[in-house]
Short mmCIF file of C-alpha atoms and ligand atoms in Angstrom, two decimals:
data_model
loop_
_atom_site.label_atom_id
_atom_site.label_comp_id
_atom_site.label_asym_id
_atom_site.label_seq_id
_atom_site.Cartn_x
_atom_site.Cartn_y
_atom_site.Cartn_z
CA UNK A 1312 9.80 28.63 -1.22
CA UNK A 1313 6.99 26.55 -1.70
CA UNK A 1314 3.19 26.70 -1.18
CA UNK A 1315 2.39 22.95 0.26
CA UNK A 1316 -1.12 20.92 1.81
CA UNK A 1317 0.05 18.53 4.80
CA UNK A 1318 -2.77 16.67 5.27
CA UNK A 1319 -3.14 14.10 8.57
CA UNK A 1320 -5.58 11.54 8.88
CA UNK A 1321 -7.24 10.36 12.17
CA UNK A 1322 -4.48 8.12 13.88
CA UNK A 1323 -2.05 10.25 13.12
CA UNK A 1324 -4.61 12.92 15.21
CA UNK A 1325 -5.21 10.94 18.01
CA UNK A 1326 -4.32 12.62 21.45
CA UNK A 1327 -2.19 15.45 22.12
CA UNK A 1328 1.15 13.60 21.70
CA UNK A 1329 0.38 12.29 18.48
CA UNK A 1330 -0.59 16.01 17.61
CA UNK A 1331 2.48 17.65 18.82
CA UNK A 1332 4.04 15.06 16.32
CA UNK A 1333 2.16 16.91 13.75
CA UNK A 1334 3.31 20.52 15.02
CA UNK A 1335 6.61 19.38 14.46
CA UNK A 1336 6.15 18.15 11.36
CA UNK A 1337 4.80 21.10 10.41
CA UNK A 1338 7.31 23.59 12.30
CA UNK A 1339 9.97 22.14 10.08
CA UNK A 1340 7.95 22.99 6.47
CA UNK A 1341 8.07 26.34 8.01
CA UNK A 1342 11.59 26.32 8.80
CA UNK A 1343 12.47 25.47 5.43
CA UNK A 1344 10.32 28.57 4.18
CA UNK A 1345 7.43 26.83 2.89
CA UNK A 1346 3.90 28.56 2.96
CA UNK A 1347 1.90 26.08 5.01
CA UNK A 1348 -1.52 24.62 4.85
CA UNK A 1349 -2.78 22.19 7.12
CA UNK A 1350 -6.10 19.44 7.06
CA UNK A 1351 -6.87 17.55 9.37
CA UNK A 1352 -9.25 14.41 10.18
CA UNK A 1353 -10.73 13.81 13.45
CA UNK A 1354 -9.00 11.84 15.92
CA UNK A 1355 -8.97 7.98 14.69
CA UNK A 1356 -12.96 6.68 15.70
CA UNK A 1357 -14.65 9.82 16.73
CA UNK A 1358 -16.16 9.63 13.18
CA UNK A 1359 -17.68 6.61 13.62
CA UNK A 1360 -18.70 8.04 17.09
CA UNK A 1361 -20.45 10.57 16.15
CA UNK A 1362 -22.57 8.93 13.37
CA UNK A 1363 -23.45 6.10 15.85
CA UNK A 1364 -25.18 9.12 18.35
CA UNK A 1365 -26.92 9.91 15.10
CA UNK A 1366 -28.35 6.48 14.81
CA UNK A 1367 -29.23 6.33 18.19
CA UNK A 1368 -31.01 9.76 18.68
CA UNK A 1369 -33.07 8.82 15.33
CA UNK A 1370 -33.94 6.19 13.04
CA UNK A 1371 -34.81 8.68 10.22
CA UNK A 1372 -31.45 11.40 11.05
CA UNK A 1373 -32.36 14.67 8.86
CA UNK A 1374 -29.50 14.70 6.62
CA UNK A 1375 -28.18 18.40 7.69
CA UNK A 1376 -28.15 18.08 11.29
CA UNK A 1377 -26.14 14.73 10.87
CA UNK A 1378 -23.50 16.66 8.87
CA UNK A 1379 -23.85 18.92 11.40
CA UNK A 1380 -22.82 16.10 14.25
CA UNK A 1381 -20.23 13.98 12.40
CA UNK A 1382 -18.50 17.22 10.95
CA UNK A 1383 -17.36 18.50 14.58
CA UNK A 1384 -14.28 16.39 15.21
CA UNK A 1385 -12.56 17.79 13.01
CA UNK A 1386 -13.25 20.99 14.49
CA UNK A 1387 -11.83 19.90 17.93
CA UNK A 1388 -8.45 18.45 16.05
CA UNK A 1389 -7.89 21.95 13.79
CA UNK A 1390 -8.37 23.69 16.82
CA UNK A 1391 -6.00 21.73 19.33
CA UNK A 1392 -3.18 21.54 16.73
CA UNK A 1393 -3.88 25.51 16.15
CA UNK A 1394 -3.05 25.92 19.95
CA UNK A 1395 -0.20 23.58 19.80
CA UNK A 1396 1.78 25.12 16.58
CA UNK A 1397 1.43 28.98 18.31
CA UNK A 1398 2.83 27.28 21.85
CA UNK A 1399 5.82 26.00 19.66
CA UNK A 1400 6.24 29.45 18.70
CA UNK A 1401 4.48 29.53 15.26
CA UNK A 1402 2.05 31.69 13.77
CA UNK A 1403 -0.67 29.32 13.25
CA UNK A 1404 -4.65 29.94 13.16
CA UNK A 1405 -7.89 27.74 12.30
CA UNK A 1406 -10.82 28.22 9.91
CA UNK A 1407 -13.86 26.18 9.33
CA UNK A 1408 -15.00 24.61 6.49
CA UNK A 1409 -18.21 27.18 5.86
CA UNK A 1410 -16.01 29.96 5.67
CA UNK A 1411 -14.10 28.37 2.80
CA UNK A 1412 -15.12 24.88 1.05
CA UNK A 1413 -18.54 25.94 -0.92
CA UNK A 1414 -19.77 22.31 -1.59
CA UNK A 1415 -22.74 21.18 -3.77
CA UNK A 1416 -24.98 17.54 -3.81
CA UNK A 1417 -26.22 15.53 -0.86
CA UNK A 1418 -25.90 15.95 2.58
CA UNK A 1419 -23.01 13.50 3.84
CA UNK A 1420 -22.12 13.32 0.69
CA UNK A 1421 -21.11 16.43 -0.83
CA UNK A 1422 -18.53 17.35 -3.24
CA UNK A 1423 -16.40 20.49 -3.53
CA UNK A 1424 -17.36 23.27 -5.93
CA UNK A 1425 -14.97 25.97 -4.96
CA UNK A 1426 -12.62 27.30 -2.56
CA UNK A 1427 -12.95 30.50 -1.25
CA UNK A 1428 -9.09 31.77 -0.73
CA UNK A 1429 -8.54 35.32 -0.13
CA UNK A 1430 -8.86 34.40 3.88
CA UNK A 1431 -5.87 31.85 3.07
CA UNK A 1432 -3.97 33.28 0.53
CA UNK A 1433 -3.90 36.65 3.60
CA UNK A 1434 -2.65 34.23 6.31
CA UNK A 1435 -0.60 32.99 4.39
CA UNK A 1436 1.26 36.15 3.24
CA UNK A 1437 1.71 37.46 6.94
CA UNK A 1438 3.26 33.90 7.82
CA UNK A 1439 0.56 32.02 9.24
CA UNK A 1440 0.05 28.30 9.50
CA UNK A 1441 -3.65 27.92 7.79
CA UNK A 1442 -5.25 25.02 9.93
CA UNK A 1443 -8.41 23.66 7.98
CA UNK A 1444 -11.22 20.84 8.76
CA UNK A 1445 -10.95 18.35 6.67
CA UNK A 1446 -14.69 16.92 5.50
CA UNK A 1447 -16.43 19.95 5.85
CA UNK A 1448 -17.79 22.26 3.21
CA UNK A 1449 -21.21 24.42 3.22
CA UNK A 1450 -23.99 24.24 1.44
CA UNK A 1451 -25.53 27.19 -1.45
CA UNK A 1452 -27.71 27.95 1.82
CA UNK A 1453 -25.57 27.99 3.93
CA UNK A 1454 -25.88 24.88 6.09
CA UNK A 1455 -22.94 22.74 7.25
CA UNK A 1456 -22.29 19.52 4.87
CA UNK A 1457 -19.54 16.51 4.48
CA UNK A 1458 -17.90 15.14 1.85
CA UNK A 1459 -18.43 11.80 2.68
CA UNK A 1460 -16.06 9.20 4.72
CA UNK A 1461 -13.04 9.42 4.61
CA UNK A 1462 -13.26 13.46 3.02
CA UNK A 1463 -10.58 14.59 4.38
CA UNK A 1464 -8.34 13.35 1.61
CA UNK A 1465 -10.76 15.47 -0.99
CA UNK A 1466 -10.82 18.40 1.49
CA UNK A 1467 -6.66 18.36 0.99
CA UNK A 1468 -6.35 18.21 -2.71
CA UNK A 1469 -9.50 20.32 -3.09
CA UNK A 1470 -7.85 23.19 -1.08
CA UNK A 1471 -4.45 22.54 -2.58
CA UNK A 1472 -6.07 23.24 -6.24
CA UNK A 1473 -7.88 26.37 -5.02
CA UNK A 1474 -4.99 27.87 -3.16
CA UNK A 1475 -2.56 26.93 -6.54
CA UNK A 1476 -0.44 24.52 -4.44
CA UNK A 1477 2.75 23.34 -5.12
CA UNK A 1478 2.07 19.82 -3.80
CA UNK A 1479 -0.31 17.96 -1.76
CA UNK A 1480 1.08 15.59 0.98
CA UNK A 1481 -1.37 12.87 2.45
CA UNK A 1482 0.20 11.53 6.14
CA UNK A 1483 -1.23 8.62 7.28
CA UNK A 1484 -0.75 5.71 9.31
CA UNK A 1485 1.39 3.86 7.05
CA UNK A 1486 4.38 5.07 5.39
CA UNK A 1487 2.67 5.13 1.49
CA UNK A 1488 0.65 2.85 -1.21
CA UNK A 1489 1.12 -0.56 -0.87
CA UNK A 1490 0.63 -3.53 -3.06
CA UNK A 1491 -2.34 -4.14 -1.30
CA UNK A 1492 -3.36 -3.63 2.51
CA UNK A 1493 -0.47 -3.94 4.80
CA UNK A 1494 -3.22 -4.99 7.61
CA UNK A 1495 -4.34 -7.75 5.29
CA UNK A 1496 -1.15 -9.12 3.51
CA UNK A 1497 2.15 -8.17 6.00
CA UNK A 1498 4.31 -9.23 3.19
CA UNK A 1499 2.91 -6.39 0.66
CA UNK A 1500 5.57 -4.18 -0.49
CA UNK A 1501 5.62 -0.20 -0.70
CA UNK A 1502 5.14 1.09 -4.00
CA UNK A 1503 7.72 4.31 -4.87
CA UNK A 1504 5.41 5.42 -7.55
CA UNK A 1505 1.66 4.64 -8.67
CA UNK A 1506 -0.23 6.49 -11.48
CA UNK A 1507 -3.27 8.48 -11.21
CA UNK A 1508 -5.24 6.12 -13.08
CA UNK A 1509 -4.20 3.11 -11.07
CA UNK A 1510 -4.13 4.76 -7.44
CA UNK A 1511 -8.09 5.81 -8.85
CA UNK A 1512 -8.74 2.38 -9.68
CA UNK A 1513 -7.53 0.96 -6.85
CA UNK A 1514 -9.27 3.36 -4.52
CA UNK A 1515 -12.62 2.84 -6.41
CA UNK A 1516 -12.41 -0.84 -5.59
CA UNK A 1517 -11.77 -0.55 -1.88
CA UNK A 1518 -7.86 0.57 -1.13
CA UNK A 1519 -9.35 3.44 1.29
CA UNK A 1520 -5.72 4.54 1.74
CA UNK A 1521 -6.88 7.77 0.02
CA UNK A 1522 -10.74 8.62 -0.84
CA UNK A 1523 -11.92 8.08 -4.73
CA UNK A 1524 -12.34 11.45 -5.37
CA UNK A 1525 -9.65 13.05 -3.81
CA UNK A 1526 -7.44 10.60 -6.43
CA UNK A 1527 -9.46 12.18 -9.38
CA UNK A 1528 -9.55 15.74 -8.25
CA UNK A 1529 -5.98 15.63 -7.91
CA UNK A 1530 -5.36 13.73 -11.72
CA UNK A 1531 -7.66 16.36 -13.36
CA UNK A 1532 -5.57 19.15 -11.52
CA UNK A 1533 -2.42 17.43 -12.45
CA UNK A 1534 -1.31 18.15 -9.12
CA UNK A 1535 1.51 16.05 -7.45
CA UNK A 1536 0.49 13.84 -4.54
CA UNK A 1537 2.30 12.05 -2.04
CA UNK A 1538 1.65 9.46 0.56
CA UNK A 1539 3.53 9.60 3.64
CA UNK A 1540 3.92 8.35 7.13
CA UNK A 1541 3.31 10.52 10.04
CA UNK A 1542 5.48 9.07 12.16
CA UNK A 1543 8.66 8.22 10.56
CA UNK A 1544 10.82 10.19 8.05
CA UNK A 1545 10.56 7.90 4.90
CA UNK A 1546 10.05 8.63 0.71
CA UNK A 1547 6.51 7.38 0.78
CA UNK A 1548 4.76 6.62 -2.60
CA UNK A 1549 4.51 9.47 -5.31
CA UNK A 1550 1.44 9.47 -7.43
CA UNK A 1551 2.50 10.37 -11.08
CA UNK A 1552 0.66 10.92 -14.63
CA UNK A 1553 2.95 8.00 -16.36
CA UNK A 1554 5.29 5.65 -14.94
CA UNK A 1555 8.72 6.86 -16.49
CA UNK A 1556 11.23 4.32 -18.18
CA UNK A 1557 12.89 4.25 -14.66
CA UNK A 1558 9.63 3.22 -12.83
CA UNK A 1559 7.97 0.19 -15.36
CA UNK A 1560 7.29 -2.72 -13.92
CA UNK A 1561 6.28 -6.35 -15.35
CA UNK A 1562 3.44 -7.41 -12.98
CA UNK A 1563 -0.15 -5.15 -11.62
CA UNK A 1564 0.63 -2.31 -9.07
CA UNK A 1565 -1.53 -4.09 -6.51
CA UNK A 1566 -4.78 -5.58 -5.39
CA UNK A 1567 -7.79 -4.08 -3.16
CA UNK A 1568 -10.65 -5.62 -1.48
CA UNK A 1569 -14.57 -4.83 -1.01
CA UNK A 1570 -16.59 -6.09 2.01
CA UNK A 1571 -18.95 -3.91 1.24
CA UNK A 1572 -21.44 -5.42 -1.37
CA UNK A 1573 -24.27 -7.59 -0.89
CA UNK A 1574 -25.24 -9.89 -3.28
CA UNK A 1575 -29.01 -10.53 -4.40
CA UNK A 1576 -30.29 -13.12 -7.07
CA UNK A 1577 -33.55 -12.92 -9.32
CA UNK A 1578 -34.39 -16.26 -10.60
CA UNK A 1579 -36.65 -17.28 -13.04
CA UNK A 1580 -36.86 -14.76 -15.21
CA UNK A 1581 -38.32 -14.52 -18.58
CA UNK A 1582 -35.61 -14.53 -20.59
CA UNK A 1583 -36.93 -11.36 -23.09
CA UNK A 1584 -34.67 -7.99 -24.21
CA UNK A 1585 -35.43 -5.30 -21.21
CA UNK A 1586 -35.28 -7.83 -18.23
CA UNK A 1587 -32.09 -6.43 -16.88
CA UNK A 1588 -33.36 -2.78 -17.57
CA UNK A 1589 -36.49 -3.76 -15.89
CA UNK A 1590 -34.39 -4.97 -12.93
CA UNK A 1591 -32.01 -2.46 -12.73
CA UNK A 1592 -34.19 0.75 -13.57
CA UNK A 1593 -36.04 1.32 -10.64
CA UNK A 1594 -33.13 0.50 -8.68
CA UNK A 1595 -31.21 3.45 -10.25
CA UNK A 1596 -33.90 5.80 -9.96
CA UNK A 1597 -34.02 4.92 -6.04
CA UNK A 1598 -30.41 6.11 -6.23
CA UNK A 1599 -28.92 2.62 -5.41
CA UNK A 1600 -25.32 2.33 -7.75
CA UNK A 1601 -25.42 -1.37 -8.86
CA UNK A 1602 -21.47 -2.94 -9.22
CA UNK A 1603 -21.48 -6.63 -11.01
CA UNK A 1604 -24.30 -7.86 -12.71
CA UNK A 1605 -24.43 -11.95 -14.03
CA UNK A 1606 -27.37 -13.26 -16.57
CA UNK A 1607 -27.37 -16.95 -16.40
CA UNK A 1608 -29.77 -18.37 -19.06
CA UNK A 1609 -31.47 -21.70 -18.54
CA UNK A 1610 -30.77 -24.08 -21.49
CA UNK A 1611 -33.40 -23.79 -22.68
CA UNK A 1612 -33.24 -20.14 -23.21
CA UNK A 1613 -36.74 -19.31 -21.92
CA UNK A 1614 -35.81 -18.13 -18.14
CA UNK A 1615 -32.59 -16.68 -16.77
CA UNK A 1616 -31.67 -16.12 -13.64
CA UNK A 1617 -30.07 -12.59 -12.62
CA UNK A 1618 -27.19 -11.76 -10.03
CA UNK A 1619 -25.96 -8.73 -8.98
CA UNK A 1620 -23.95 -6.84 -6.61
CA UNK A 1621 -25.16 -3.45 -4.58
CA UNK A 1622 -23.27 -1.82 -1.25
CA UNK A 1623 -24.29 -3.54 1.68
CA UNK A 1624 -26.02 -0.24 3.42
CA UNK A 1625 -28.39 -0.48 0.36
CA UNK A 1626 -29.36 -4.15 0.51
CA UNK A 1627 -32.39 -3.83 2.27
CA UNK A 1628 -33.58 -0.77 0.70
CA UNK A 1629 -32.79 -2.80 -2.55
CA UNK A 1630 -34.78 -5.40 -2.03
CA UNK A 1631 -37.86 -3.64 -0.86
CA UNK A 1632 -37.49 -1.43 -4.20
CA UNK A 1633 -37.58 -4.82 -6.27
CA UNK A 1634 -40.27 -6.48 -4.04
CA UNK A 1635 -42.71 -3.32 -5.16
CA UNK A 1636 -41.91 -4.36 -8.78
CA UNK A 1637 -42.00 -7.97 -8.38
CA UNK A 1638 -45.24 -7.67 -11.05
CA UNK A 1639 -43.25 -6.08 -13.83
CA UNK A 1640 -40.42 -7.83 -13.29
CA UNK A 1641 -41.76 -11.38 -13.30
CA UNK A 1642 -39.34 -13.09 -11.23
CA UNK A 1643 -39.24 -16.46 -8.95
CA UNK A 1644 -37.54 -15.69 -5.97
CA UNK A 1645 -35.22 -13.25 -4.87
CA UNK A 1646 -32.07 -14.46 -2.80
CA UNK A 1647 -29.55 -12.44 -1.27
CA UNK A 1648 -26.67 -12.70 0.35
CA UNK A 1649 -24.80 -9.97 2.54
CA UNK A 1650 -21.64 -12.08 3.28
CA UNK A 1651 -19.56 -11.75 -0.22
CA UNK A 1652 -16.17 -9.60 -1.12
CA UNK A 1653 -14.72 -8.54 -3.99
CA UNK A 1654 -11.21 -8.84 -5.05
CA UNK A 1655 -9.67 -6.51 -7.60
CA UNK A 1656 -6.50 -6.85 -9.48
CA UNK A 1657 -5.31 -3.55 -10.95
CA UNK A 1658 -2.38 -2.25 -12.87
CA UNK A 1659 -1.97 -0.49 -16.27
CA UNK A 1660 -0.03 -3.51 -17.95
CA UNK A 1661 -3.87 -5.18 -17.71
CA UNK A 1662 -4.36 -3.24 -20.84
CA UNK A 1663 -1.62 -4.63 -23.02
CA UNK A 1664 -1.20 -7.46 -21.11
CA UNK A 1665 -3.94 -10.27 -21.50
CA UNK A 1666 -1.61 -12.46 -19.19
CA UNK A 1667 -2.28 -11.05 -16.26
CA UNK A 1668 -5.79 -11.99 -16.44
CA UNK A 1669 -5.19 -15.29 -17.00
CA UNK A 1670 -2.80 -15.58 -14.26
CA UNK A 1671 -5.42 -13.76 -11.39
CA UNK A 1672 -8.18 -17.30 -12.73
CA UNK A 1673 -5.42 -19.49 -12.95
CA UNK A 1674 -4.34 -18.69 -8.80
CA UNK A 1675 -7.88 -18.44 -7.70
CA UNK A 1676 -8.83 -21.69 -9.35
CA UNK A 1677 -5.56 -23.43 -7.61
CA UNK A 1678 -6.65 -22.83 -4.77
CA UNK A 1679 -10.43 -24.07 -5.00
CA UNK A 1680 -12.25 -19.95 -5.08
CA UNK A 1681 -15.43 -20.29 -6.82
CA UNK A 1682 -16.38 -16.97 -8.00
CA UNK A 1683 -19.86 -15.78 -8.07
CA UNK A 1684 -18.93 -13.28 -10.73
CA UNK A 1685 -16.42 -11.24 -12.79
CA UNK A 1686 -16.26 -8.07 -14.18
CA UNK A 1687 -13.56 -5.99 -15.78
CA UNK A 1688 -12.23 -2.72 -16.95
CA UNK A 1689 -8.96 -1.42 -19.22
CA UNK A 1690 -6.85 -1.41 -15.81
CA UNK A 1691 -8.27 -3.70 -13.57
CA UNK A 1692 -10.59 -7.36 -12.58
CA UNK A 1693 -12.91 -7.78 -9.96
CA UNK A 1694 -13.76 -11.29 -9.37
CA UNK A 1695 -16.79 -12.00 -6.40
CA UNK A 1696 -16.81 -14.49 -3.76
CA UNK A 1697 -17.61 -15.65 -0.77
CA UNK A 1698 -16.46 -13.45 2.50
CA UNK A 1699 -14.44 -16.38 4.01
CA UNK A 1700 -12.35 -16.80 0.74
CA UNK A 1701 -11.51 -12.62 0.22
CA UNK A 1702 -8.11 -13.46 2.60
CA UNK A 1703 -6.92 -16.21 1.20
CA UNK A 1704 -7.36 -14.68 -2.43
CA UNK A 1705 -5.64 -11.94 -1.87
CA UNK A 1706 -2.54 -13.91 -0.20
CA UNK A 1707 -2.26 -15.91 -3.40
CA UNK A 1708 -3.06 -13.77 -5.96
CA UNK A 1709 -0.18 -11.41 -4.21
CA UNK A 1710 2.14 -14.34 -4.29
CA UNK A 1711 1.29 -15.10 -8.30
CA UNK A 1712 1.96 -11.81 -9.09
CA UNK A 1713 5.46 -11.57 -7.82
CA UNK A 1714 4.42 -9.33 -5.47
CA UNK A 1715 5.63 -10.13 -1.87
CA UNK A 1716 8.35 -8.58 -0.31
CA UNK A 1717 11.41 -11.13 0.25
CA UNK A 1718 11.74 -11.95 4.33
CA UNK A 1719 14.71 -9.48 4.32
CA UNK A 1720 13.05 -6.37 3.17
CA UNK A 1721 11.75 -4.31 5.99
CA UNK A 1722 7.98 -5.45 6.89
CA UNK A 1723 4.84 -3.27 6.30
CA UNK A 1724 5.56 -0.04 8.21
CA UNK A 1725 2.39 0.79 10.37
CA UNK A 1726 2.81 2.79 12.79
CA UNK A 1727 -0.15 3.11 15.34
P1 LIG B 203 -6.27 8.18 7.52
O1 LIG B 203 -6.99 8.17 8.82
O2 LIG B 203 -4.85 8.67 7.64
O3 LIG B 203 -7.03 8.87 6.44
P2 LIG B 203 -7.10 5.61 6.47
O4 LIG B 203 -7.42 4.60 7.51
O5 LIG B 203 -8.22 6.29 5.79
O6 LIG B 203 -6.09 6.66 7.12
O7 LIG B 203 -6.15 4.98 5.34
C1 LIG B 203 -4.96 4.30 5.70
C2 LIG B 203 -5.23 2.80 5.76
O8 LIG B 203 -5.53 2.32 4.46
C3 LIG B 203 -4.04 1.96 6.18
O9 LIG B 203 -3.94 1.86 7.58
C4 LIG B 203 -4.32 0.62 5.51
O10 LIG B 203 -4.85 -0.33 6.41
C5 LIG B 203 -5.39 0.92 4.47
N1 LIG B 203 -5.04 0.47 3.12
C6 LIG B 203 -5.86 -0.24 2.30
N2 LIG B 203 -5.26 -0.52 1.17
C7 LIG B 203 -4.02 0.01 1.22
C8 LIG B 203 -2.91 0.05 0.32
N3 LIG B 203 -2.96 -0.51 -0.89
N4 LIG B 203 -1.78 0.69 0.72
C9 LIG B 203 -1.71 1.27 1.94
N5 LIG B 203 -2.72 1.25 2.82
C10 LIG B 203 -3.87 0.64 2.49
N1 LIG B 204 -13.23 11.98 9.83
C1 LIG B 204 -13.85 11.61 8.55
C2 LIG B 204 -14.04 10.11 8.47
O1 LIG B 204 -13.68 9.40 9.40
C3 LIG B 204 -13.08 12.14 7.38
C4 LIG B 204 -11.66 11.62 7.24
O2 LIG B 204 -11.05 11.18 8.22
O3 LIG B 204 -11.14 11.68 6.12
O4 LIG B 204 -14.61 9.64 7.53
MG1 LIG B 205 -8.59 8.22 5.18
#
């Protein structure tokens, strides 16, 4: 007997048929004697729903009543698949996130401190399917909060770690991790095995297959993780500490993609020590997370311009922080430029492997990508560009990298 999460993400939610899917799914952990856990996401756009309502009832949404809003789907979807496991016969209850996820930071953005689990560890000793909320947690007073979008995946592992799971499985709408997204690329090709590092990486640049932190909760917890499909029976990608002899491969695990940074440009700057800090300081203290940054000097080394990279919801608020400054800063003009992408190549051979670098310029340059800018870490390369060029990069850097599946191999399995 095992203690397992099954965790099921928002198409896999989606109307009453999909959910009796889920039952099922479920019934049969149970009939193999596992102790069961459930989270679950809201059905597939009620999210996004919900936060529009915010935006229309107020420019200015108070933080906790918006958690409040966007963190009720999930309450409808633990509740109907609650009904649905005890009318195929199961024992099978719901609890809300306040009762157990104690969270800490901001409102719609809130991470996990602890997991209260005497209520779960006691349904689960009298043989009860736990049904949990995913993205909900409550506040140190008490209020409702969210762990941002996309939670749900953090609610799983979080609750797996406090509960001393066995294993945490993630079902989604496509049957595991992919070389990069099956929407984007249909010739990407199902990874058996990723490593915590890389599946981090790769979520931290834009593979939203499973939510940053939920990848790094899970690492530090050395916890196995799986991603599945909800809809067919298939071995779905393990997420592992190292890849064994068994598992090594020659080439990156796989590449993601960011729509979501804006670009803005400083130019004529005096080209002193501090400029960037100057730039950048009040930025960070406004709480906006800059991503690539470029100093172009002029030749003759008295001006430089600046370019850098924050996420698009930010921009504006960005620009009116730098505007204020514009006197201490002693810039030109300021550009900017919503309509850019990143592109990220990631894989642990990066580290050993200077090759692959070379070989993620050489593609892009073959086929005529100018890249605003580049930035890199141990595991991984982000190069910037224009938001017309993100597809075609990908396609080509997937094809230099050995990485598409051949025409026989079964295509991209998404389901919904
Ligand atoms: P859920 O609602 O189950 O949480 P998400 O939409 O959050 O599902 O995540 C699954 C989606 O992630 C897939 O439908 C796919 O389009 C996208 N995705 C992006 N990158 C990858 C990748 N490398 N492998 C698999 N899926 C990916
Ligand atoms: N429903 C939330 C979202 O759409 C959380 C999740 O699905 O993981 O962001
Ligand atoms: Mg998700």
């Amino acid at each position: 007997m095992a203690r397992i999460v099954m965790k099921f993400g928002g198409t896999s939610m989606a109307g009453i048929e999909r959910i009796r899917n889920v039952a099922s799914r479920v019934k049969r952990e149970r009939e193999a004697g596992n102790e069961v856990l459930v989270v679950v996401s809201a059905m597939a756009g009620e999210t996004d729903r919900l936060v529009q309502l915010c935006r229309e009832a107020s420019a200015l949404s108070d933080p906790k009543e918006y958690d409040v809003v966007v963190a009720s789907g999930e309450q409808v979807t633990a509740g109907l698949l609650a009904m649905t496991l005890q009318g195929m016969g199961l024992k099978a209850r719901s609890f809300m996130g306040w009762q157990l996820v104690r969270s800490v930071g901001a409102h719609g953005n809130s991470r996990i401190e602890a997991i209260e689990r005497e209520l779960l560890d006691e349904a689960l000793h009298g043989g009860t399917v736990a049904v949990i909320p995913g993205f909900q947690g409550v506040s140190e007073d008490g209020r409702v909060t969210t762990l941002g979008r996309g939670g749900s995946d953090t609610s799983a592992v979080g609750i797996a770690a406090g509960v001393g799971a066995d294993r945490c499985d993630i079902y989604t709408d496509v049957d595991g991790v992919y070389t990069t997204d099956p929407r984007i690329v249909p010739r990407a090709r199902k990874l058996d095995f990723i490593t915590f590092e890389e599946m981090l990486e790769l979520a931290g640049v834009g593979a939203k297959v499973l939510q940053t932190r939920s990848v790094g909760l899970a690492m530090r917890e050395n916890l196995p993780l799986r991603v599945l499909s909800a809809f067919e029976d298939l071995p779905g990608t393990e997420v592992v500490a190292e890849l064994g002899a068994d598992m090594e491969r020659n080439t990156i695990a796989g590449i993601a993609t960011d729509r979501n940074e804006a670009k803005i440009t400083l130019t004529r700057l005096a080209d002193r020590a501090g400029v960037v800090g100057a730039v950048l300081g009040p930025l960070a203290e406004a709480g906006i997370a800059i991503d690539m940054i470029v100093q172009a000097a002029s030749r003759e080394g008295a001006e430089s311009d600046i370019t850098f990279t924050v996420p698009t919801a930010s921009l504006h608020q960005a620009m009116a922080v730098i505007e204020t400054r514009k006197a201490d800063i002693g810039y030109d003009e300021m550009l900017f430029d919503p309509n850019v992408a990143k592109v990220s190549i990631v894989g642990v051979g990066i580290r050993s492997n200077p090759a692959l670098a070379a070989t993620m310029f050489k593609a892009l340059a073959e086929a005529r990508i100018n890249l605003i800018a580049v930035s890199a870490s141990e595991i991984k390369v982000s190069a910037l560009m224009t938001e017309d060029q993100m597809e075609t990069a990908v396609r080509v850097l997937h094809t230099a990298f050995g990485l598409d599946s051949r025409p026989d191999e079964k295509a991209a399995g998404a389901a919904a």
